[in-house]
CSV table of C-alpha atoms and ligand atoms in Angstrom, one decimal:
chain,number,residue,atom,x,y,z
V,1,MET,CA,76.0,100.6,104.3
V,2,LYS,CA,77.0,103.3,101.8
V,3,SER,CA,75.1,106.0,103.8
V,4,LEU,CA,76.6,104.7,107.0
V,5,LEU,CA,80.1,105.0,105.6
V,6,LEU,CA,79.3,108.5,104.3
V,7,SER,CA,78.0,109.7,107.7
V,8,SER,CA,81.1,108.2,109.4
V,9,LEU,CA,83.3,110.2,107.0
V,10,LEU,CA,81.4,113.3,108.1
V,11,PHE,CA,81.9,112.5,111.7
V,12,ALA,CA,85.6,111.9,111.3
V,13,SER,CA,86.0,115.2,109.5
V,14,ALA,CA,84.0,117.1,112.0
V,15,ALA,CA,86.1,115.6,114.7
V,16,LEU,CA,89.3,116.9,113.0
V,17,GLY,CA,87.8,120.3,113.0
V,18,THR,CA,87.0,120.4,116.7
V,19,ARG,CA,90.2,118.8,118.0
V,20,VAL,CA,91.7,121.2,120.5
V,21,PRO,CA,95.1,122.6,119.5
V,22,GLY,CA,97.9,123.0,122.1
V,23,ALA,CA,99.3,126.3,123.4
V,24,ASN,CA,101.2,127.1,120.2
V,25,GLY,CA,98.1,126.3,118.0
V,26,LYS,CA,99.4,122.9,117.1
V,27,ILE,CA,97.3,119.7,117.5
V,28,THR,CA,99.5,117.4,119.6
V,29,TYR,CA,97.8,114.0,119.3
V,30,ASP,CA,99.2,113.2,122.7
V,31,GLY,CA,97.8,109.9,124.0
V,32,TYR,CA,96.3,109.0,120.7
V,33,LYS,CA,96.9,105.3,120.0
V,34,ALA,CA,96.8,103.7,116.6
V,35,PHE,CA,95.9,100.2,115.6
V,36,ARG,CA,96.2,98.1,112.5
V,37,ILE,CA,92.9,96.1,112.5
V,38,HIS,CA,92.7,92.9,110.5
V,39,THR,CA,89.8,93.1,108.1
V,40,GLY,CA,89.8,90.4,105.3
V,41,GLU,CA,86.4,88.7,105.2
V,42,ASN,CA,85.1,90.9,108.0
V,43,GLU,CA,85.9,94.2,106.2
V,44,ALA,CA,82.4,95.4,106.2
V,45,LEU,CA,81.8,94.4,109.8
V,46,VAL,CA,85.0,96.1,111.1
V,47,LYS,CA,84.1,99.3,109.3
V,48,GLU,CA,80.6,99.2,110.8
V,49,LEU,CA,81.9,98.6,114.3
V,50,VAL,CA,84.4,101.4,114.3
V,51,GLU,CA,81.6,103.8,113.5
V,52,SER,CA,80.9,103.7,117.2
V,53,LEU,CA,84.1,105.8,117.7
V,54,PRO,CA,83.1,109.1,116.0
V,55,GLU,CA,86.5,110.8,116.7
V,56,ALA,CA,88.7,108.0,115.6
V,57,ILE,CA,90.7,108.8,112.4
V,58,LYS,CA,91.0,106.3,109.6
V,59,PHE,CA,94.4,106.4,108.0
V,60,ASN,CA,93.9,104.2,104.9
V,61,MET,CA,91.3,103.7,102.2
V,62,ASP,CA,92.7,100.3,101.0
V,63,THR,CA,90.9,98.3,103.7
V,64,ALA,CA,90.7,94.9,102.1
V,65,GLU,CA,93.3,93.5,104.4
V,66,HIS,CA,93.5,96.0,107.3
V,67,LEU,CA,92.2,99.3,108.6
V,68,ASP,CA,94.6,101.6,110.4
V,69,LEU,CA,92.7,103.5,113.0
V,70,VAL,CA,93.9,106.4,115.2
V,71,VAL,CA,91.9,106.4,118.5
V,72,PRO,CA,91.8,109.4,120.8
V,73,PRO,CA,92.4,108.8,124.5
V,74,LYS,CA,88.7,109.2,125.4
V,75,GLU,CA,87.6,106.4,123.0
V,76,LEU,CA,90.3,103.9,123.9
V,77,LYS,CA,88.1,102.0,126.3
V,78,ALA,CA,85.3,101.8,123.8
V,79,PHE,CA,87.8,100.6,121.1
V,80,GLU,CA,89.1,97.8,123.4
V,81,ALA,CA,85.5,96.7,124.2
V,82,LEU,CA,85.0,96.0,120.4
V,83,ASN,CA,87.6,93.3,120.8
V,84,LEU,CA,88.9,93.5,117.2
V,85,ASP,CA,91.8,91.5,115.9
V,86,SER,CA,94.5,94.3,115.9
V,87,VAL,CA,98.1,95.2,116.6
V,88,VAL,CA,99.3,98.6,117.9
V,89,ILE,CA,101.1,100.7,115.2
V,90,TYR,CA,101.6,103.8,117.4
V,91,GLU,CA,101.6,103.6,121.2
V,92,ASP,CA,101.3,107.3,121.4
V,93,LEU,CA,101.1,109.1,118.1
V,94,GLY,CA,101.9,112.5,119.8
V,95,ALA,CA,105.2,111.1,121.0
V,96,ASP,CA,106.1,109.9,117.5
V,97,ILE,CA,105.1,113.3,116.0
V,98,ARG,CA,107.3,115.1,118.5
V,99,ALA,CA,110.3,112.7,117.8
V,100,GLU,CA,109.8,113.2,114.0
V,101,GLY,CA,109.6,117.0,114.5
V,102,ASP,CA,113.1,117.1,115.9
V,103,PHE,CA,114.4,118.7,112.7
V,104,ALA,CA,118.1,119.2,112.1
V,105,THR,CA,119.1,122.8,111.2
V,106,TYR,CA,120.2,123.1,107.6
V,107,GLU,CA,123.3,125.1,107.1
V,108,THR,CA,123.5,126.8,103.7
V,109,THR,CA,126.7,128.3,102.4
V,110,ALA,CA,127.3,131.4,100.4
V,111,ALA,CA,129.2,129.3,97.8
V,112,ARG,CA,126.2,127.1,97.2
V,113,ALA,CA,128.1,123.9,98.0
V,114,VAL,CA,126.7,120.5,97.5
V,115,PRO,CA,124.5,119.8,100.5
V,116,SER,CA,125.7,117.1,102.9
V,117,LEU,CA,124.1,113.6,102.9
V,118,THR,CA,123.2,114.3,106.5
V,119,TRP,CA,120.2,116.1,105.0
V,120,PHE,CA,118.6,112.7,104.9
V,121,ASN,CA,119.0,112.0,108.6
V,122,SER,CA,116.0,114.0,109.6
V,123,TYR,CA,112.9,115.8,108.4
V,124,HIS,CA,113.1,119.5,107.8
V,125,ALA,CA,111.1,122.8,107.9
V,126,TYR,CA,109.6,123.9,104.6
V,127,ALA,CA,112.0,126.9,104.3
V,128,ASP,CA,115.0,124.6,104.6
V,129,HIS,CA,113.7,122.4,101.7
V,130,VAL,CA,113.5,125.5,99.5
V,131,THR,CA,117.1,126.4,100.4
V,132,PHE,CA,118.2,122.8,99.9
V,133,PHE,CA,117.0,122.9,96.3
V,134,ASN,CA,118.5,126.3,95.6
V,135,ASP,CA,121.8,125.0,96.9
V,136,LEU,CA,121.6,121.9,94.7
V,137,ALA,CA,120.9,124.0,91.6
V,138,GLY,CA,123.7,126.4,92.7
V,139,ALA,CA,126.2,123.6,93.0
V,140,PHE,CA,125.4,122.1,89.5
V,141,PRO,CA,124.6,125.1,87.3
V,142,SER,CA,125.5,123.3,84.1
V,143,ASN,CA,122.9,120.6,84.7
V,144,SER,CA,120.1,122.1,86.7
V,145,GLU,CA,118.0,125.2,87.5
V,146,ILE,CA,115.1,126.1,89.7
V,147,PHE,CA,111.8,126.9,88.0
V,148,THR,CA,108.3,127.9,89.2
V,149,VAL,CA,105.0,126.8,87.7
V,150,GLY,CA,102.8,129.2,89.6
V,151,GLN,CA,101.5,130.0,93.1
V,152,SER,CA,99.5,128.1,95.7
V,153,LEU,CA,96.3,129.6,97.1
V,154,GLN,CA,98.3,131.3,99.9
V,155,GLY,CA,100.8,132.6,97.4
V,156,ARG,CA,103.7,130.2,97.8
V,157,ASP,CA,105.7,129.4,94.7
V,158,ILE,CA,105.1,125.9,93.4
V,159,PHE,CA,108.7,125.3,92.5
V,160,GLY,CA,110.7,122.6,90.7
V,161,ILE,CA,114.2,121.7,89.7
V,162,HIS,CA,115.0,121.0,86.0
V,163,LEU,CA,117.9,118.6,85.3
V,164,TRP,CA,119.4,118.0,81.9
V,165,GLY,CA,122.5,116.3,80.4
V,166,SER,CA,124.8,116.7,77.5
V,167,GLY,CA,122.1,117.5,74.9
V,168,GLY,CA,121.5,120.8,76.7
V,169,LYS,CA,118.5,122.2,78.5
V,170,GLY,CA,115.1,121.1,77.2
V,171,SER,CA,116.4,118.8,74.4
V,172,LYS,CA,115.0,115.5,75.5
V,173,PRO,CA,111.7,113.8,76.5
V,174,ALA,CA,110.6,114.6,80.0
V,175,VAL,CA,110.7,112.5,83.2
V,176,TYR,CA,108.3,114.3,85.5
V,177,PHE,CA,107.9,113.9,89.2
V,178,HIS,CA,105.4,115.3,91.7
V,179,GLY,CA,105.8,115.0,95.4
V,180,THR,CA,103.7,115.7,98.5
V,181,VAL,CA,100.4,116.5,96.8
V,182,HIS,CA,99.0,115.0,100.0
V,183,ALA,CA,100.6,117.2,102.7
V,184,ARG,CA,101.1,114.6,105.4
V,185,GLU,CA,103.0,112.2,103.2
V,186,TRP,CA,106.4,113.7,104.2
V,187,ILE,CA,108.5,110.8,103.1
V,188,SER,CA,107.6,111.6,99.4
V,189,ALA,CA,109.5,114.9,99.4
V,190,LYS,CA,112.6,113.2,101.0
V,191,VAL,CA,112.6,110.4,98.5
V,192,VAL,CA,112.2,112.8,95.5
V,193,GLU,CA,115.1,114.8,97.0
V,194,TYR,CA,117.3,111.7,97.3
V,195,VAL,CA,116.7,110.8,93.7
V,196,THR,CA,117.4,114.4,92.5
V,197,TYR,CA,120.6,114.5,94.7
V,198,GLN,CA,121.9,111.2,93.3
V,199,LEU,CA,121.3,112.2,89.7
V,200,LEU,CA,123.2,115.4,90.1
V,201,VAL,CA,126.0,114.2,92.3
V,202,ASN,CA,126.8,111.1,90.3
V,203,TYR,CA,126.4,112.6,86.8
V,204,SER,CA,130.1,113.3,86.2
V,205,THR,CA,131.5,110.0,87.7
V,206,ASP,CA,128.9,107.2,87.1
V,207,ALA,CA,128.5,106.2,83.4
V,208,ALA,CA,125.0,104.7,84.1
V,209,VAL,CA,123.8,107.9,85.7
V,210,LYS,CA,125.3,110.0,82.9
V,211,ALA,CA,123.5,107.9,80.3
V,212,ILE,CA,120.2,108.5,82.1
V,213,LEU,CA,120.6,112.2,82.4
V,214,ASP,CA,121.8,112.5,78.8
V,215,LYS,CA,118.7,110.8,77.6
V,216,TYR,CA,116.0,112.7,79.5
V,217,ASP,CA,115.2,116.1,80.9
V,218,PHE,CA,113.9,115.8,84.5
V,219,TYR,CA,111.2,118.2,85.9
V,220,ILE,CA,111.0,117.5,89.6
V,221,LEU,CA,108.4,119.3,91.8
V,222,PRO,CA,108.9,118.2,95.4
V,223,PHE,CA,106.0,120.1,96.9
V,224,VAL,CA,102.9,120.6,94.6
V,225,ASN,CA,100.8,121.4,97.7
V,226,PRO,CA,103.1,123.7,99.7
V,227,ASP,CA,100.3,125.3,101.7
V,228,GLY,CA,99.2,121.9,103.0
V,229,PHE,CA,102.7,120.9,103.8
V,230,VAL,CA,103.4,124.1,105.8
V,231,TYR,CA,100.1,123.5,107.7
V,232,THR,CA,101.3,120.0,108.7
V,233,GLN,CA,104.3,121.6,110.3
V,234,THR,CA,102.5,124.5,112.0
V,235,THR,CA,99.2,123.1,113.0
V,236,ASN,CA,98.0,119.6,112.1
V,237,ARG,CA,100.5,116.8,111.2
V,238,LEU,CA,97.7,114.7,109.6
V,239,TRP,CA,96.5,117.4,107.1
V,240,ARG,CA,96.1,116.0,103.5
V,241,LYS,CA,94.4,118.6,101.2
V,242,ASN,CA,95.2,122.1,100.1
V,243,ARG,CA,93.9,125.0,102.3
V,244,GLN,CA,91.1,126.3,100.1
V,245,THR,CA,87.8,127.4,101.6
V,246,ARG,CA,84.4,127.0,99.9
V,247,SER,CA,81.3,129.1,100.1
V,248,GLY,CA,78.6,127.3,102.2
V,249,SER,CA,81.0,125.1,104.1
V,250,SER,CA,83.1,125.6,107.2
V,251,CYS,CA,85.4,122.8,106.1
V,252,VAL,CA,88.7,123.6,104.5
V,253,GLY,CA,90.6,121.9,101.7
V,254,THR,CA,90.3,120.3,98.3
V,255,ASP,CA,92.2,117.1,97.4
V,256,ILE,CA,94.4,118.3,94.5
V,257,ASN,CA,94.7,114.7,93.4
V,258,ARG,CA,91.0,114.5,92.8
V,259,ASN,CA,90.8,117.9,91.0
V,260,TRP,CA,92.5,117.2,87.7
V,261,PRO,CA,90.3,117.9,84.6
V,262,TYR,CA,89.9,114.4,83.3
V,263,LYS,CA,87.2,111.9,84.4
V,264,TRP,CA,86.6,114.4,87.2
V,265,GLU,CA,82.8,114.2,86.6
V,266,LEU,CA,82.6,110.5,87.4
V,267,THR,CA,81.0,109.7,90.8
V,268,ASN,CA,82.9,106.7,92.1
V,269,GLY,CA,86.3,107.9,93.1
V,270,ALA,CA,86.1,111.2,95.0
V,271,SER,CA,83.9,113.1,97.4
V,272,THR,CA,81.6,116.0,96.7
V,273,ASN,CA,81.5,116.9,100.4
V,274,PRO,CA,84.0,119.7,101.3
V,275,CYS,CA,84.5,118.1,104.7
V,276,ASP,CA,85.9,114.8,103.3
V,277,GLU,CA,89.5,114.0,102.8
V,278,THR,CA,88.9,113.2,99.1
V,279,TYR,CA,86.9,116.4,98.3
V,280,LYS,CA,87.1,116.9,94.5
V,281,GLY,CA,86.3,120.7,94.3
V,282,GLN,CA,83.3,122.4,92.8
V,283,ALA,CA,84.5,122.2,89.2
V,284,ALA,CA,87.3,120.3,87.4
V,285,GLY,CA,90.6,122.0,87.9
V,286,ASP,CA,89.3,124.7,90.2
V,287,THR,CA,92.2,124.7,92.7
V,288,PRO,CA,95.0,127.3,92.0
V,289,GLU,CA,97.6,124.5,92.4
V,290,ASN,CA,95.9,122.3,89.8
V,291,LYS,CA,95.6,125.2,87.3
V,292,ALA,CA,99.4,125.8,87.6
V,293,LEU,CA,100.2,122.1,87.3
V,294,VAL,CA,98.0,121.6,84.3
V,295,ALA,CA,99.5,124.6,82.5
V,296,PHE,CA,103.0,123.5,83.1
V,297,THR,CA,102.2,119.9,82.1
V,298,LYS,CA,100.9,121.2,78.8
V,299,THR,CA,104.2,123.0,78.2
V,300,LEU,CA,106.1,119.7,78.6
V,301,VAL,CA,103.7,117.9,76.2
V,302,ALA,CA,104.1,120.7,73.6
V,303,SER,CA,107.9,120.5,74.0
V,304,LYS,CA,109.4,117.0,73.8
V,305,GLY,CA,106.6,115.0,75.3
V,306,ILE,CA,106.5,113.0,78.6
V,307,LYS,CA,108.1,109.6,78.8
V,308,LEU,CA,107.5,109.0,82.5
V,309,TYR,CA,105.5,110.6,85.2
V,310,ILE,CA,105.5,109.5,88.8
V,311,ASP,CA,103.3,110.9,91.6
V,312,TRP,CA,105.1,110.1,94.8
V,313,HIS,CA,102.9,109.3,97.8
V,314,SER,CA,102.8,107.3,101.1
V,315,TYR,CA,101.9,104.8,102.4
V,316,GLY,CA,101.5,101.1,101.8
V,317,ASN,CA,104.2,100.2,99.3
V,318,TYR,CA,102.4,100.1,96.0
V,319,ILE,CA,103.5,100.7,92.4
V,320,LEU,CA,100.2,101.7,90.6
V,321,THR,CA,99.7,101.8,86.9
V,322,PRO,CA,96.7,103.4,85.2
V,323,TYR,CA,93.8,103.7,85.6
V,324,GLY,CA,92.2,105.1,88.8
V,325,TYR,CA,88.9,105.9,87.3
V,326,SER,CA,88.1,102.4,86.0
V,327,CYS,CA,89.0,98.9,87.3
V,328,SER,CA,88.5,97.4,83.8
V,329,ALA,CA,90.0,99.9,81.4
V,330,THR,CA,93.8,99.6,80.7
V,331,PRO,CA,96.2,101.7,78.7
V,332,SER,CA,97.3,100.5,75.3
V,333,ASN,CA,100.8,99.6,76.5
V,334,ASN,CA,99.5,97.9,79.6
V,335,ALA,CA,101.6,94.7,79.3
V,336,ARG,CA,104.8,96.8,79.0
V,337,GLN,CA,103.8,99.0,81.9
V,338,LEU,CA,103.3,96.0,84.2
V,339,GLU,CA,106.5,94.3,83.1
V,340,LEU,CA,108.5,97.4,84.0
V,341,ALA,CA,106.6,98.0,87.2
V,342,ARG,CA,107.4,94.4,88.3
V,343,GLY,CA,111.0,94.9,87.3
V,344,LEU,CA,111.1,98.0,89.4
V,345,ASN,CA,109.6,96.1,92.4
V,346,THR,CA,112.3,93.4,92.0
V,347,ARG,CA,115.0,96.0,91.9
V,348,ILE,CA,113.7,97.9,94.9
V,349,GLN,CA,113.6,94.7,97.0
V,350,GLN,CA,117.3,94.1,96.5
V,351,SER,CA,118.3,96.8,98.9
V,352,TYR,CA,116.3,95.9,102.1
V,353,GLY,CA,113.7,93.4,101.0
V,354,THR,CA,110.9,96.0,100.8
V,355,ARG,CA,108.1,94.6,98.6
V,356,HIS,CA,105.6,96.7,96.6
V,357,THR,CA,102.3,95.5,95.4
V,358,VAL,CA,102.1,96.1,91.6
V,359,GLY,CA,99.0,96.6,89.5
V,360,GLY,CA,96.3,98.9,88.1
V,361,ALA,CA,95.4,101.7,90.5
V,362,CYS,CA,91.7,101.0,90.7
V,363,SER,CA,91.9,97.3,90.6
V,364,THR,CA,94.7,97.1,93.1
V,365,LEU,CA,93.8,99.9,95.6
V,366,TYR,CA,90.6,101.7,95.0
V,367,ALA,CA,88.8,104.0,92.5
V,368,THR,CA,90.1,107.5,92.1
V,369,THR,CA,88.7,110.2,89.7
V,370,GLY,CA,90.3,113.4,88.7
V,371,ASP,CA,93.7,112.1,89.6
V,372,SER,CA,97.0,113.1,88.0
V,373,THR,CA,98.1,109.7,86.5
V,374,ASP,CA,94.9,109.3,84.5
V,375,TYR,CA,95.3,112.8,83.2
V,376,LEU,CA,98.9,112.3,82.3
V,377,THR,CA,98.1,109.0,80.6
V,378,ASP,CA,95.2,110.0,78.4
V,379,VAL,CA,95.4,113.7,78.0
V,380,SER,CA,99.2,114.3,78.2
V,381,LYS,CA,100.0,111.0,76.4
V,382,ALA,CA,102.8,110.1,78.9
V,383,GLU,CA,104.1,106.7,78.0
V,384,PHE,CA,104.1,105.7,81.7
V,385,ALA,CA,102.3,107.5,84.5
V,386,TRP,CA,102.4,105.9,87.9
V,387,THR,CA,101.7,106.4,91.5
V,388,ILE,CA,104.3,105.0,93.9
V,389,GLU,CA,103.2,104.6,97.5
V,390,LEU,CA,106.3,104.6,99.7
V,391,ARG,CA,107.0,103.2,103.2
V,392,PRO,CA,105.7,101.9,105.4
V,393,GLY,CA,104.2,98.7,104.0
V,394,SER,CA,101.6,96.6,105.8
V,395,GLY,CA,104.2,94.6,107.7
V,396,THR,CA,105.6,97.5,109.8
V,397,SER,CA,104.3,99.5,112.7
V,398,ASN,CA,103.9,103.0,111.2
V,399,GLY,CA,101.7,105.1,109.0
V,400,PHE,CA,102.1,108.7,107.7
V,401,VAL,CA,104.5,109.4,110.6
V,402,LEU,CA,107.6,107.4,109.5
V,403,PRO,CA,110.6,107.5,111.8
V,404,ALA,CA,113.5,109.7,110.5
V,405,ALA,CA,115.8,106.6,110.5
V,406,GLN,CA,113.8,105.3,107.6
V,407,ILE,CA,114.3,108.3,105.3
V,408,LEU,CA,117.7,107.2,104.0
V,409,PRO,CA,116.7,103.5,103.4
V,410,SER,CA,113.6,104.8,101.6
V,411,GLY,CA,115.7,107.0,99.4
V,412,VAL,CA,118.3,104.3,98.7
V,413,GLU,CA,115.9,101.6,97.7
V,414,GLN,CA,113.8,103.9,95.4
V,415,TRP,CA,117.0,105.3,93.8
V,416,GLU,CA,118.2,101.7,93.0
V,417,GLY,CA,114.7,101.1,91.5
V,418,MET,CA,114.8,104.3,89.5
V,419,LYS,CA,118.2,103.5,88.0
V,420,TYR,CA,116.7,100.3,86.7
V,421,LEU,CA,113.5,101.9,85.4
V,422,LEU,CA,115.2,104.9,83.8
V,423,ALA,CA,117.8,102.8,82.0
V,424,THR,CA,115.3,100.1,80.9
V,425,MET,CA,112.1,102.0,79.8
C,1,ZN,ZN1,98.7,110.3,98.8
C-alpha cells in the first residue's frame, strides 16, 4: 500500500507538470470538477480506487473522514464509474478561480491614509498587498514599521510589519505570525492582514486592544513564500511550495514548512522526492526562505523571547498544538496549551458558529517533520507555537479556492478569537 501511495503521488505531480497552460501561460482548470469523498472505514480502499485516475489532484492529506479530489474533464466518466460516496465541492474549479481572480484595484494615497475596510471584500495582486502594508505602517508610524528578514529565491523581499505599544519598539516579548508559507492558501494572508489592521486601528480607542499591544511586540510576516504566491497568481492557482529547482530533477519546489532544521532528518513526515508536494529539500534549512526565517527567529529569541507563534494555513478548521514530528510526545505545558486552544475555538465559534478541531498536530492531523511549530517550540522555546488551519471546514463546499465573500467573516471570527487568546495567555 505504501508503494502504491508513493507512486500515485508521483503520478499526480507529473500530471501537474504536464497540464497545458492557457494562452496567457496560466493553467485554467476549466471543467475540472471536485468531490469530497467520504472515507471513514473505507479510507484505504478509497485511496486505492482513485489511483485509477492518474491526473486527479488530491487536495487534503487528512483523509480519515474524507478525501477532496479534483478530477479533470477527461477522467470524470472514470470517476463516476467508481461510484464513490461523494458530494460536489466545485462544479467547475476553473469558474471559481476566475471569480476569485476578480481582484479589486487598491488605491493608495500619497498621505498614506488608513486603508479602507473594502480591502477585505476581494483578493488582491501581490504588489497591492505590499502597498497595503506600507500604507498601514505609514498611517500608524508611532506603533508600526515595515521590516525585511531576507530575500526569496527569486529575490523578493520577505517582509513583515512590526507593531508595538506604549513600552516602545522592541520592549516586550514577541507575538510572531507567519502567513502563506503554502502559496495557494490565500485566505491566510487576508486573515493575518485583518488581525494586523484591527490591532492598529483600534489601539487608540479600545482599552482591551491597547492592553494587548502594550504587552507584546508583534512581528507579522504575511508572505513567507512570496515566489510561490506570485506563481499562484500568474500561472498555477494550486501551487504550494517555493520555486526552487534541484539538480537531477525536473520538478520544482521545496515545501518550506518541511525544511526547518529540527527533526528534519526523521522519515515519517515529509517527502524526499522533489516532485512531491511535501518535498523536504536536500538538507535541513537549505531553502533561501527558511534561512532568512531562521535567522530572524533567532533575533527574536535573543531579544525578548517568543510568547506566541502562529503559522496561518488553510484549510479544514484546525487549531494544532505541538508536535508534528511525534504523535506521542507533548510539550511540557501541554495542558495549558490545550486549555487555551479550546478557549480560542469557543471564542471563534461565537461569531458565525465556525468550529475548529483542537489537538496535537500529529495525533489530530498527520505527521510533519521539519515544520515551523516544532522548531519554534523546542529550539526557539516559544511558550505557544500553533498552526491554525482556516476556512473552509469539512461541512462546506470549498477547498483552497475560498469565495471572496468569506474573507471578511474569516477575519472577523479569527480576530475575535485572537482578542481572547492574546488577553488570556
Ligand atoms: Zn498549509
